[in-house]
Amino acid sequence: MKLERLNLRNSGVKPASKPRSLRRQEALWAYILISPWLIGFVIFTLGPMIASLVLSLTRYNITTAPVFILFDNYIKLFTGDPKFWHSLGITVRFALIAIPLNLVFGFVLALLLNQNVPALAFWRTIYYLPSVIAGVAVAILWSLIFNPRFGILNWLLSLVGIDGPGWLASPDWAVPALIIMSLWSVGGGMIIYLSGLQSIPTTLYEAAQLDGANSWQRLFYITIPLMSPVIFYNLVIGIIGTFQYFTEVYVITATADTGLGGPAESTLFYNVYLYSNAFRYLNMGYASAMAWILFIIVLGLTLLVFRSSALWVYYEGALRK
Amino acid sequence: MIGKRAQDFINRIIVLLLLFIGMLVVVTPLAWMMISALKSQDAVNTNPPQWIPTEQVKVQVNGKSAFLYNIEVDGILRQLALTNKEGSTGTFVNPEKPEEQYQLPVASGTRATRIYFHWENFVLAVTKVPFFHYLLNTMIIVVFGTLGTLISCVLVAYGFARFRARGLNILFLILLSTVMLPPQVTLIPTFILFRKIGWYDTLYPLIIPAFFANAWDVFLLRQFFMTLPTELDDAARIDGAGPLQILWHVILPQSYPVVATVTIFSVLYAWNDFYAPLIYLQSESHWTVALGLQAFNAVFTKQSHLLMAASALMLIPPILLFFFAQKLFIQGVVVSGIKG
Amino acid sequence: MKNKLFALFITASLLLAACGTAPAANKPVNITVFVGFGAGSDPDSMEALKTIASEYNSSHTDIQMEFTFSTWEEHASKFSTLLAGDLTPDLAFPIGIQGIAEFFDEWIDIAPFIKEDKYDTSDFYGPALELLNYPDKTIGLPVGVYPSIVFYNEDLFDKAGLSYPPSAYGDSNWTYDQLVELAKTLTLDENGNAANSAGFDAAKINQWGWGGWCGPFRTIPGKFGGNPLGMDAEYKTAEMNTGGYLEGAQFLHDSIWVTHVAPTSEELSSSFGGADNPFEGGATAMWECFSWMAYAYPTFNNFNWNVAPIPAGPGGDIVSPTNADTFAISAHSKNPRQAWEVAKWLIEPEMLSRVCGILGCMPSRKSLAENWVKDMSEEYSNVDFQLFVDSIQYMDASPNNEEWVPNYQKVWDATENTADILRTDGAADVQETMDTLDAEVQGYLDEYWASK
């Protein structure tokens, strides 16, 4: 018995075109429905965004009024600032590893927590807990785990005979430590996958099982395709969030002896360097330029992912043109 | 050939095993948090770290506080208080009979310790700060913020997911792009904006924007709505339902899991956020719980035990919410038979 | 119903009338005081400071004061938003030298006020006053001083059978070289071998004779005869690869990787609850840090500890790196005169004593020294607090290790990063490392002057 691979493309039978008046009505409704966002965007968001774009063309140290220097900030960033490239490099390398890892881990975890096991609510809550803990306490807790001498991680490693590294205190191991840290709070993304998994109709699985599909086939031919919109969401959000990675680094290194972005600038992520420029060097114009460069990069990547979505994302309820 | 029942059983065991191992990893820092919350202030930062709250014992001798030592006197192990120290020799006295004194090398004894759980830390954490006030403010932000988020994001996501219009795709990209700009550089212009409206030191900047939707939740809801088949929509439309009725009677009933998710995220974010309150609030009577409890980590007076106690307490409401929201995460309620 | 409305109307009109006839001319001036540049933002301090504010407000009618609190981590962004939003606080208090340097252009010169009021500054420690006298302005008057001192763990000395470091300044043998020699015997690996014995395993150190210097790198060069700022007096040329900077860097590097008496960065971070505190855990015999470590004294009490004078560098220089707290009046304040009045009230001897009790500082007034020593000795009977007072004469008043230089934060980050490298890389060539630092800082200096 052959299983039919679900059609992943958004093509479908094209119905007869709608009459103009209906299309206009549809468009009107669309705009009415999105008006809350549109209005809020104009009032609260657009202004500050334009302001920061303008500021990126100035020298602004907050204590005195901005002074226009046009593209000097951008030129300096690209040609005269090694830390710019350094921080970009750290961020990109981090993203390349953290995003796929988080995607896979979150998905696997959600699969596990969607099984028929006893006390499911309990397990889900346990895995959700880490993402609930706020900022400062997290730093203290992680210093416990990553403590080179007394930390849990190195203790576990010593059980299998490995001499654990310095983690957050070591320039080479600080970023891996941060990657591990990001996985701990994967429970947040797990919920999103769970809500996606919940809406896959059980009838599909039943039908597939009747057709003789085993669990791997069910996973690859039903679960993943139907989850692709949610996977897509996590991918895009992951890109946007990872490139702006800041809070964890700040909480851990701001008061540490090694300074913000330490040790030895190994955790100087792009947004960390941006923050330093904005609020420590009081170079708000320069920081704004950095922000808009990041904006372009992230926007570009997101557009690429959106383009590619036609190939792998399946929407059951996609509107046929 | 293993029977289906046996296969199921083995699967369940494997899953439970994996979950259990993972739980150890996840729960250990949380256990540390709870344990640290029960320590005395000088016991939190010991080296090596303690897993059982242990502290040194102090006694009162002649009106002054002194450390108790386990020290050998004439071959017998005694518990004596160190009242005076001259170089490496100390005066050790019997706390019950202060006239009984010995001059002994301090290095020959060790500090006496006791295990003690400071449950009062939890009480301290909420009484050292005007907790009730903070809680009230936080609840206002959480409730209205979540309400605003739900209403606005559902409407907006519905518009993007179920309708076509010129420029809608561009607008969706613009929506997403609003969160691509690092907030550090829009902080000051946004602050000036709210200041000019007159909302500084009020809760409005923390609540009102929620009624105008946010990119994350709209994106999530939109993705989810697009997984719902359109046949039910069409059927309702044929029956004469308008767009809002379709939203209410068709879309939402199929969307409990994602709506629950958005609710949880929204509550969690408002509950834990201390940065926006720090920037937009001034008078402490307006402070939120998250901001107020940050104070325990002040740089020159680290009261880690209270910080841990406070952080542990902060976990309770989101956890309760999540736990009870599980009811909404039940397996798909989608009506079958349509794809048949 | 009508009666209720009528009553409401009457009440409303009465209220309006009351508001209207309130004397507008004598409204008190509101002074906001920003707390966040240093200590003061923890719950206990906040309570105590608010009490002080209400005491001021009930005894003054022309001026009312109010504290605004921010966590230290976010003080820069909070203060920036207030500045940009035209809500600048009138006073920053307490604020250290570093805080002053962060927003250097923001503070006004209070010398005119001092002169006008003929304010008597003789009670303040001379070096502390000097600290706040910048070339073109005097920014504040000292509130608290935090000299550095050597903390040592008596129990570890007892166990090793060594006699304690000197108990007073004036011992000409007490140099950093002697300290290192002492530290060798007190540095033990996990098998109990001391650093100066055969069989010592430097990779498995359990106890360090010397925790190092807790402060920023700039606290070190002065001890080796150099200038903490690492540049010429005109701030034009970086001088970080010679003299005091180089010698200090070499000493730091050697103490970790050659004599092994001090911990590496990794080992430093093994101390819990604050990576800059190897002493608290009881695994370090000696450690030099500032007196604002007072908040950790309760944890130090887990063992018997005491303090020793600052040793002399190879050239005989005794430098006790000092932090100081002051107040500063903002240039955007609409009522600088009144802000000055509030500041003066806060530094009156009795109030200053109280404030320092809250913030954990050593009072900057000579007249308060005796009482301070007495109070501290009562709480920590084994410790010689007079030494703190004695250290003030060796304070690095000018230039101070936290003092402003052009491109302050960038230069700061660069020197700290270099200290990091020295503590993490045993194979680093010290001269090369300092050459790199020197070039980087020169770049920042050039950048600064080019934009003037």
Tab-separated table of N, CA and C in Angstrom, chain B residues 32 41-49 56 58 64 67 69 82-83 85-89 106-107 111 128-130 134 187-188 191-192 195 200 274-275 277-284 287 291-292 294-304, chain C residues 32 37-47 50 66-75 77-78 80-82 84-87 154-155 158-159 164 270-274 278 280-283 292 295 298-299 301-304 359 378 381-382:
chain	number	residue	atom	x	y	z
B	32	TRP	N	18.337	24.216	43.500
B	32	TRP	CA	19.330	25.091	44.118
B	32	TRP	C	18.696	26.390	44.553
B	41	GLN	N	22.174	34.509	55.309
B	41	GLN	CA	22.867	35.343	54.337
B	41	GLN	C	24.315	34.919	54.131
B	42	ASP	N	25.015	34.560	55.208
B	42	ASP	CA	26.428	34.221	55.022
B	42	ASP	C	26.640	32.802	54.543
B	43	ALA	N	25.563	32.056	54.381
B	43	ALA	CA	25.752	30.685	53.922
B	43	ALA	C	25.568	30.545	52.427
B	44	VAL	N	25.064	31.602	51.766
B	44	VAL	CA	24.732	31.461	50.351
B	44	VAL	C	25.975	31.351	49.485
B	45	ASN	N	26.996	32.141	49.826
B	45	ASN	CA	28.148	32.205	48.930
B	45	ASN	C	29.331	31.413	49.422
B	46	THR	N	29.090	30.303	50.094
B	46	THR	CA	30.216	29.533	50.600
B	46	THR	C	30.895	28.771	49.465
B	47	ASN	N	32.128	28.412	49.737
B	47	ASN	CA	32.885	27.585	48.810
B	47	ASN	C	33.327	26.357	49.548
B	48	PRO	N	33.053	25.148	49.193
B	48	PRO	CA	32.157	24.771	48.097
B	48	PRO	C	30.692	25.037	48.422
B	49	PRO	N	29.862	25.117	47.422
B	49	PRO	CA	28.460	25.456	47.656
B	49	PRO	C	27.753	24.354	48.443
B	56	GLN	N	27.026	28.509	60.583
B	56	GLN	CA	27.822	28.412	61.799
B	56	GLN	C	26.990	28.879	62.980
B	58	LYS	N	26.295	30.608	66.551
B	58	LYS	CA	26.761	31.692	67.415
B	58	LYS	C	26.027	31.596	68.748
B	64	LYS	N	27.857	39.262	74.721
B	64	LYS	CA	28.425	39.428	73.384
B	64	LYS	C	28.268	38.129	72.607
B	67	PHE	N	31.396	32.822	68.312
B	67	PHE	CA	31.265	31.607	67.528
B	67	PHE	C	31.547	30.382	68.383
B	69	TYR	N	32.874	26.566	68.762
B	69	TYR	CA	33.856	25.707	68.116
B	69	TYR	C	33.743	24.281	68.614
B	82	LEU	N	34.479	30.960	71.285
B	82	LEU	CA	35.711	31.753	71.157
B	82	LEU	C	35.400	33.197	71.509
B	83	THR	N	35.929	33.657	72.644
B	83	THR	CA	35.593	35.021	73.041
B	83	THR	C	36.704	36.009	72.759
B	85	LYS	N	40.836	36.541	70.849
B	85	LYS	CA	41.868	35.926	70.019
B	85	LYS	C	43.133	36.767	70.125
B	86	GLU	N	44.237	36.135	70.485
B	86	GLU	CA	45.520	36.829	70.527
B	86	GLU	C	46.444	36.081	69.581
B	87	GLY	N	46.613	36.599	68.366
B	87	GLY	CA	47.434	35.854	67.422
B	87	GLY	C	46.772	34.535	67.121
B	88	SER	N	47.537	33.442	67.211
B	88	SER	CA	46.948	32.153	66.844
B	88	SER	C	46.330	31.442	68.035
B	89	THR	N	46.347	32.083	69.180
B	89	THR	CA	45.753	31.455	70.364
B	89	THR	C	44.455	32.144	70.709
B	106	VAL	N	43.741	28.247	67.975
B	106	VAL	CA	42.470	28.300	67.251
B	106	VAL	C	42.422	27.258	66.147
B	107	ALA	N	43.562	27.018	65.526
B	107	ALA	CA	43.590	26.097	64.391
B	107	ALA	C	43.275	24.668	64.796
B	111	ARG	N	34.723	25.411	63.423
B	111	ARG	CA	33.468	26.063	63.775
B	111	ARG	C	32.347	25.046	63.835
B	128	LYS	N	9.918	43.072	53.255
B	128	LYS	CA	10.908	44.132	53.183
B	128	LYS	C	10.561	45.155	52.112
B	129	VAL	N	9.697	44.781	51.232
B	129	VAL	CA	9.283	45.707	50.189
B	129	VAL	C	7.761	45.834	50.251
B	130	PRO	N	7.199	46.923	49.790
B	130	PRO	CA	5.741	47.065	49.795
B	130	PRO	C	5.110	46.109	48.786
B	134	TYR	N	3.070	46.468	45.040
B	134	TYR	CA	3.687	46.011	43.798
B	134	TYR	C	2.767	45.011	43.104
B	187	LEU	N	14.605	53.219	22.414
B	187	LEU	CA	14.214	53.488	23.798
B	187	LEU	C	14.029	54.969	24.046
B	188	ILE	N	15.037	55.748	23.686
B	188	ILE	CA	14.949	57.175	24.002
B	188	ILE	C	13.858	57.870	23.204
B	191	PHE	N	10.651	56.857	24.736
B	191	PHE	CA	10.495	57.462	26.048
B	191	PHE	C	10.039	58.901	25.911
B	192	ILE	N	10.678	59.627	25.001
B	192	ILE	CA	10.302	61.021	24.803
B	192	ILE	C	8.851	61.113	24.354
B	195	ARG	N	6.665	60.536	27.278
B	195	ARG	CA	6.813	61.671	28.178
B	195	ARG	C	5.972	62.835	27.691
B	200	TYR	N	4.618	59.534	31.706
B	200	TYR	CA	5.748	59.105	32.525
B	200	TYR	C	5.271	58.893	33.952
B	274	PHE	N	10.882	43.728	34.074
B	274	PHE	CA	11.244	44.783	35.005
B	274	PHE	C	11.832	45.971	34.277
B	275	TYR	N	12.231	45.780	33.037
B	275	TYR	CA	12.920	46.838	32.323
B	275	TYR	C	11.993	47.996	31.990
B	277	PRO	N	9.067	48.740	33.345
B	277	PRO	CA	8.707	49.460	34.578
B	277	PRO	C	9.838	50.337	35.097
B	278	LEU	N	11.072	49.862	35.000
B	278	LEU	CA	12.185	50.666	35.491
B	278	LEU	C	12.272	51.978	34.732
B	279	ILE	N	12.077	51.918	33.439
B	279	ILE	CA	12.248	53.113	32.623
B	279	ILE	C	11.073	54.067	32.769
B	280	TYR	N	9.856	53.510	32.782
B	280	TYR	CA	8.683	54.385	32.713
B	280	TYR	C	8.061	54.730	34.052
B	281	LEU	N	8.480	54.050	35.113
B	281	LEU	CA	7.903	54.351	36.410
B	281	LEU	C	8.928	55.034	37.276
B	282	GLN	N	8.461	55.844	38.186
B	282	GLN	CA	9.395	56.483	39.092
B	282	GLN	C	8.997	56.228	40.541
B	283	SER	N	7.828	56.731	40.930
B	283	SER	CA	7.411	56.546	42.323
B	283	SER	C	7.276	55.073	42.635
B	284	GLU	N	7.744	54.712	43.794
B	284	GLU	CA	7.672	53.306	44.141
B	284	GLU	C	6.253	52.807	44.265
B	287	TRP	N	5.567	50.860	41.321
B	287	TRP	CA	6.454	49.770	40.923
B	287	TRP	C	5.716	48.455	40.816
B	291	LEU	N	10.157	44.548	39.338
B	291	LEU	CA	11.079	45.649	39.576
B	291	LEU	C	11.464	45.711	41.043
B	292	GLY	N	10.481	45.563	41.902
B	292	GLY	CA	10.747	45.641	43.330
B	292	GLY	C	11.696	44.566	43.811
B	294	GLN	N	13.981	43.095	42.055
B	294	GLN	CA	15.325	43.321	41.526
B	294	GLN	C	16.220	43.929	42.588
B	295	ALA	N	15.600	44.695	43.478
B	295	ALA	CA	16.359	45.420	44.483
B	295	ALA	C	17.186	44.493	45.367
B	296	PHE	N	16.776	43.244	45.482
B	296	PHE	CA	17.536	42.335	46.334
B	296	PHE	C	18.874	41.971	45.732
B	297	ASN	N	19.069	42.285	44.469
B	297	ASN	CA	20.345	41.964	43.856
B	297	ASN	C	21.206	43.206	43.730
B	298	ALA	N	20.918	44.205	44.547
B	298	ALA	CA	21.680	45.449	44.480
B	298	ALA	C	23.153	45.155	44.639
B	299	VAL	N	23.939	45.931	43.965
B	299	VAL	CA	25.344	45.612	43.771
B	299	VAL	C	26.182	45.566	45.045
B	300	PHE	N	25.882	46.391	46.037
B	300	PHE	CA	26.756	46.384	47.208
B	300	PHE	C	26.132	45.707	48.422
B	301	THR	N	24.975	45.155	48.265
B	301	THR	CA	24.386	44.457	49.405
B	301	THR	C	23.689	43.225	48.894
B	302	LYS	N	24.427	42.319	48.334
B	302	LYS	CA	23.806	41.156	47.728
B	302	LYS	C	23.151	40.286	48.783
B	303	GLN	N	21.834	40.349	48.791
B	303	GLN	CA	21.115	39.468	49.710
B	303	GLN	C	20.588	38.303	48.893
B	304	SER	N	21.517	37.466	48.490
B	304	SER	CA	21.143	36.396	47.572
B	304	SER	C	20.069	35.491	48.131
C	32	THR	N	14.835	66.299	43.128
C	32	THR	CA	14.894	64.840	42.983
C	32	THR	C	16.341	64.385	43.065
C	37	PHE	N	23.852	55.155	40.934
C	37	PHE	CA	25.229	55.129	40.441
C	37	PHE	C	26.124	54.282	41.332
C	38	GLY	N	25.639	54.002	42.523
C	38	GLY	CA	26.461	53.202	43.448
C	38	GLY	C	25.543	52.430	44.362
C	39	ALA	N	25.805	52.485	45.636
C	39	ALA	CA	24.982	51.757	46.593
C	39	ALA	C	23.675	52.498	46.823
C	40	GLY	N	22.771	51.852	47.523
C	40	GLY	CA	21.552	52.537	47.927
C	40	GLY	C	20.279	51.998	47.340
C	41	SER	N	20.376	51.035	46.383
C	41	SER	CA	19.135	50.572	45.757
C	41	SER	C	18.584	49.276	46.316
C	42	ASP	N	19.131	48.796	47.416
C	42	ASP	CA	18.561	47.576	47.981
C	42	ASP	C	17.425	47.962	48.920
C	43	PRO	N	16.522	47.037	49.205
C	43	PRO	CA	15.319	47.378	49.978
C	43	PRO	C	15.614	48.072	51.303
C	44	ASP	N	16.608	47.575	52.056
C	44	ASP	CA	16.883	48.204	53.355
C	44	ASP	C	17.358	49.640	53.184
C	45	SER	N	18.282	49.838	52.256
C	45	SER	CA	18.776	51.195	52.040
C	45	SER	C	17.667	52.110	51.573
C	46	MET	N	16.821	51.594	50.676
C	46	MET	CA	15.726	52.414	50.161
C	46	MET	C	14.837	52.893	51.301
C	47	GLU	N	14.496	51.968	52.200
C	47	GLU	CA	13.662	52.339	53.349
C	47	GLU	C	14.328	53.431	54.154
C	50	LYS	N	14.438	56.771	52.421
C	50	LYS	CA	13.128	57.432	52.377
C	50	LYS	C	12.798	58.056	53.732
C	66	GLU	N	13.132	64.251	47.197
C	66	GLU	CA	12.564	62.952	46.869
C	66	GLU	C	13.655	62.100	46.242
C	67	PHE	N	13.729	60.842	46.653
C	67	PHE	CA	14.716	59.955	46.059
C	67	PHE	C	14.105	59.197	44.888
C	68	THR	N	14.857	59.055	43.820
C	68	THR	CA	14.457	58.198	42.701
C	68	THR	C	15.455	57.061	42.627
C	69	PHE	N	14.937	55.823	42.646
C	69	PHE	CA	15.844	54.688	42.716
C	69	PHE	C	15.944	53.962	41.383
C	70	SER	N	17.140	53.499	41.088
C	70	SER	CA	17.343	52.639	39.927
C	70	SER	C	18.323	51.561	40.320
C	71	THR	N	18.181	50.387	39.720
C	71	THR	CA	19.185	49.361	39.962
C	71	THR	C	20.501	49.823	39.343
C	72	TRP	N	21.610	49.350	39.911
C	72	TRP	CA	22.891	49.792	39.374
C	72	TRP	C	23.069	49.303	37.934
C	73	GLU	N	22.615	48.068	37.650
C	73	GLU	CA	22.814	47.498	36.319
C	73	GLU	C	22.234	48.386	35.238
C	74	GLU	N	21.107	49.034	35.544
C	74	GLU	CA	20.422	49.804	34.503
C	74	GLU	C	20.557	51.306	34.685
C	75	HIS	N	21.454	51.715	35.589
C	75	HIS	CA	21.446	53.150	35.897
C	75	HIS	C	21.788	53.982	34.669
C	77	SER	N	21.064	53.429	31.437
C	77	SER	CA	19.926	53.649	30.536
C	77	SER	C	18.838	54.456	31.225
C	78	LYS	N	18.619	54.228	32.524
C	78	LYS	CA	17.592	54.997	33.232
C	78	LYS	C	17.958	56.474	33.240
C	80	SER	N	19.957	58.042	31.282
C	80	SER	CA	19.923	58.573	29.920
C	80	SER	C	18.515	58.934	29.494
C	81	THR	N	17.553	58.063	29.803
C	81	THR	CA	16.188	58.386	29.391
C	81	THR	C	15.683	59.617	30.124
C	82	LEU	N	16.015	59.722	31.391
C	82	LEU	CA	15.579	60.902	32.143
C	82	LEU	C	16.181	62.166	31.548
C	84	ALA	N	17.254	62.591	28.409
C	84	ALA	CA	16.689	62.865	27.098
C	84	ALA	C	15.247	63.330	27.200
C	85	GLY	N	14.553	62.861	28.227
C	85	GLY	CA	13.143	63.205	28.365
C	85	GLY	C	12.917	64.457	29.173
C	86	ASP	N	13.975	65.220	29.408
C	86	ASP	CA	13.832	66.486	30.121
C	86	ASP	C	13.323	66.271	31.544
C	87	LEU	N	13.752	65.168	32.148
C	87	LEU	CA	13.326	64.874	33.517
C	87	LEU	C	14.553	64.694	34.395
C	154	GLU	N	43.111	34.664	58.921
C	154	GLU	CA	43.986	34.242	60.009
C	154	GLU	C	44.050	32.728	60.147
C	155	ASP	N	42.939	32.071	59.916
C	155	ASP	CA	42.898	30.613	60.075
C	155	ASP	C	43.904	29.925	59.156
C	158	ASP	N	47.297	30.384	60.548
C	158	ASP	CA	47.484	29.513	61.704
C	158	ASP	C	47.799	28.098	61.252
C	159	LYS	N	47.032	27.621	60.294
C	159	LYS	CA	47.226	26.240	59.831
C	159	LYS	C	48.619	26.051	59.261
C	164	TYR	N	51.308	36.477	61.229
C	164	TYR	CA	50.473	37.330	60.408
C	164	TYR	C	51.271	38.466	59.776
C	270	SER	N	35.330	30.759	40.224
C	270	SER	CA	34.809	29.654	41.004
C	270	SER	C	34.225	30.117	42.322
C	271	SER	N	34.536	31.351	42.693
C	271	SER	CA	33.952	31.834	43.937
C	271	SER	C	32.522	32.222	43.649
C	272	PHE	N	31.663	31.798	44.487
C	272	PHE	CA	30.256	32.012	44.236
C	272	PHE	C	29.752	33.401	44.460
C	273	GLY	N	28.654	33.706	43.893
C	273	GLY	CA	27.925	34.929	44.210
C	273	GLY	C	28.678	36.193	43.887
C	274	GLY	N	29.567	36.159	42.939
C	274	GLY	CA	30.302	37.378	42.625
C	274	GLY	C	31.690	36.982	42.219
C	278	PRO	N	37.373	36.198	45.644
C	278	PRO	CA	37.951	34.919	46.020
C	278	PRO	C	38.059	34.768	47.527
C	280	GLU	N	35.850	35.492	50.039
C	280	GLU	CA	34.650	35.104	50.764
C	280	GLU	C	34.560	33.606	51.021
C	281	GLY	N	35.030	32.819	50.070
C	281	GLY	CA	34.856	31.380	50.195
C	281	GLY	C	35.834	30.758	51.172
C	282	GLY	N	36.785	31.548	51.656
C	282	GLY	CA	37.723	30.999	52.625
C	282	GLY	C	38.883	30.252	52.006
C	283	ALA	N	39.043	30.328	50.695
C	283	ALA	CA	40.129	29.585	50.058
C	283	ALA	C	41.288	30.484	49.669
C	292	TRP	N	34.544	48.953	50.505
C	292	TRP	CA	33.110	48.750	50.291
C	292	TRP	C	32.747	47.269	50.301
C	295	TYR	N	29.889	44.912	52.792
C	295	TYR	CA	28.650	44.145	52.703
C	295	TYR	C	28.904	42.657	52.808
C	298	PRO	N	29.839	39.890	56.839
C	298	PRO	CA	29.164	38.767	57.512
C	298	PRO	C	29.618	37.413	56.970
C	299	THR	N	29.850	37.319	55.672
C	299	THR	CA	30.303	36.047	55.108
C	299	THR	C	31.772	35.821	55.432
C	301	ASN	N	33.017	36.430	58.073
C	301	ASN	CA	32.998	35.929	59.443
C	301	ASN	C	32.920	34.424	59.543
C	302	ASN	N	32.769	33.761	58.420
C	302	ASN	CA	32.788	32.298	58.458
C	302	ASN	C	34.165	31.786	58.849
C	303	PHE	N	35.155	32.659	58.822
C	303	PHE	CA	36.476	32.308	59.332
C	303	PHE	C	37.022	33.519	60.091
C	304	ASN	N	38.163	33.364	60.743
C	304	ASN	CA	38.766	34.484	61.470
C	304	ASN	C	39.597	35.303	60.492
C	359	LEU	N	24.834	53.257	53.611
C	359	LEU	CA	25.483	52.889	52.357
C	359	LEU	C	26.716	52.037	52.566
C	378	GLU	N	33.090	47.087	67.186
C	378	GLU	CA	32.115	46.388	68.038
C	378	GLU	C	31.486	45.233	67.289
C	381	SER	N	34.967	42.275	66.108
C	381	SER	CA	35.919	42.595	67.165
C	381	SER	C	37.348	42.224	66.821
C	382	ASN	N	37.562	41.325	65.908
C	382	ASN	CA	38.928	40.886	65.647
C	382	ASN	C	39.671	41.801	64.676
